Amino acid sequence: MDRDGLYQRQVIERARAPAHAGPLEGATGRGEGTNPMCGDRVRIGIWFDGDGRIGTVRHQARGCAICLASADMMAELAVGQDQGGAVTMGRSFAALLQTGQDGGVRPELMVFAPLRQHRSRIRCATLAWSALEAALTGTPAEDSKDG
Amino acid sequence: MDVPPVVMLDPIDSLRDRRADFPILGETVHGRPLVFLDSAASAQKPVQVIDAMGDAMRTQYANIHRGLHWMSERTTDAYEAVRGQVAGLIGAPAREEVIFTRNSTEAINLVAYSFGSLMRPGQAVVISEMEHHANLVPWQMLRDRTGIELRVAPITDDGDLELDALERLLADGKVALVAVTHMSNVLGTVTPARRIADIAHAAGARVLFDGSQFVVHRRVDVQAIDADFYTFTGHKLYGPTGIGVLWGRRELLDAMPPFMGGGDMISTVTFEHSTWAGLPHKFEAGTPAIIETIGLGAAISYIEAIGYEAIAAHEAALVAYALPRLAEVPGLHVVGAPAERGGVISFTMDDVHPHDIATLLDRNGIAVRAGHHCAEPLMRRLGLSATARASFALYTTREEVDALVSTLTQIRGFFV
């Protein structure tokens, strides 16, 4: 069925029962990523802790299993990062999927590495990270025709 | 003397031998035989089309309508012969009414620009809720450019056009054009073209049908349905990309200004002024898609040799087989239940997003489309963000439907 291991159990479980989905009211920063080609949309809210680091991230994701699981994992991994660290984390992840170069990507994200073989689906996984960057930098997330 | 038994082939099996005409169907994808169920997006090409285009480039090619040499004259003949083929295919009364465009999108844009330029603020265009973006966006652009009104005729939950509502939208006599699909690329709905035309004409409106999907599956007779404009595209009809058709009534085309200016569409040109060529060349500026037009001609010959009767019977039998089989898949919902459905079936599945369905089908060699199918407003009307869509062609088999059903069942089990 899933011979290249794109849909690992972890991805399906996260998509089905995300740990970090929830209301965004009261968030310090908010961002959105959309994919006009498929209608997927991820909205996120960030709450910072006293040191200016990300304390909590919640998401409201509408999309496929890859999109939902990636949003949930992003919400987990971004915690404890400052702005620069979180943006770098997202960009390294995108680079891994787009070029195959593993420039220090968190090992938890390697579950999405098989997407490298599914170019049209890469945007599904990076959408939440675009929303995070938009929330952190205050710029709208760039739409993509991928996915 | 032994009389050979008469074997009545099931319509589904009647075109099986034609699969050999499509070289690509012998390919494998991810190590599995290709099951191509995305023909509504673009159909695969028979060797007859591939060879016709290759032969033209190898043996008979030059620019058309301008060379005084043998090659140009012969190529012009080949190109213009296709215009006659198209006229025959759709029952057009005159070959000059057949305009070659890049695709159906360009054909509709031509009408929106050119027929639209004759419209005045206060007049309206009516489309339906199930239009492809190609038959929506050009009218929005016309509205924004000229101040016309754009009205949208509703569909039922089953996916049929609400004809009473259409009549009401036309009641004030302000509608200049009704532009609707002849077969929905999402729902498979075949619209009652003649009734729509009668309703439009009774209110003094003209009618355009987007036949991109319809002409693949059924014979259209533009006179029998009393159309004013009809559009379709070559690449869905087993022909190449880059060639489409606009048919329009002569008196309308004659009254319309050109869409694009350039070579081939003029009669005389000075620095101060130009006059236009007659039909059809007024609407064919520049060197056209010569090779692609020749390819379209080969595709039409191919279709005509098989016959629409056999093609329509095959498709109807395949749809009748596929719908109950798909209903066996747990959690699967077919979108829409139109009164008359062509070979297009959109569906959703509980707990599995259409993109995940499409990716996992692809890993098993099965190509379907997933997304909004260039019909975002229709998706919103249906309360969906996306669907998966299986679409059939004359080369589609019962076994391919079986492969789809069994793989969908596995996918469902994988996610739940």
XYZ file of C-alpha atoms in Angstrom, chain B residues 37 40 183-189 217 315-327 332-336 338 341-348 368-369 373 387-392 401 404 408:
49
model
C -8.319 7.378 -14.503
C -11.107 14.243 -17.880
C -21.034 18.248 -19.053
C -19.603 19.041 -15.636
C -15.966 18.097 -15.116
C -16.672 17.505 -11.412
C -20.147 16.002 -11.188
C -20.339 14.388 -14.597
C -23.713 16.091 -15.058
C -18.258 10.982 -24.660
C -18.964 4.800 -20.976
C -22.549 4.331 -19.792
C -21.882 0.674 -18.981
C -18.670 1.555 -17.171
C -20.395 4.210 -15.049
C -23.250 1.803 -14.288
C -20.659 -0.745 -13.175
C -18.487 1.678 -11.221
C -21.138 3.425 -9.099
C -22.330 0.336 -7.163
C -18.762 -0.957 -6.917
C -17.594 2.323 -5.389
C -20.533 2.168 -2.984
C -16.898 6.482 0.368
C -19.388 9.081 -0.838
C -19.975 9.763 -4.521
C -20.556 13.484 -5.043
C -23.812 14.289 -6.801
C -27.300 13.932 -11.637
C -23.995 11.382 -15.803
C -21.044 11.112 -18.156
C -17.854 9.221 -17.362
C -16.773 11.362 -14.425
C -17.178 10.335 -10.785
C -16.048 12.563 -7.931
C -15.956 11.172 -4.439
C -14.849 11.764 -0.893
C -6.829 10.131 -10.381
C -7.217 13.828 -9.827
C -10.868 20.618 -10.197
C -12.746 15.731 -3.931
C -10.991 12.847 -5.617
C -12.129 12.213 -9.163
C -11.970 9.151 -11.367
C -12.724 9.789 -15.011
C -13.126 7.312 -17.815
C -12.432 0.069 -11.969
C -9.566 1.412 -8.076
C -9.584 2.474 -2.170
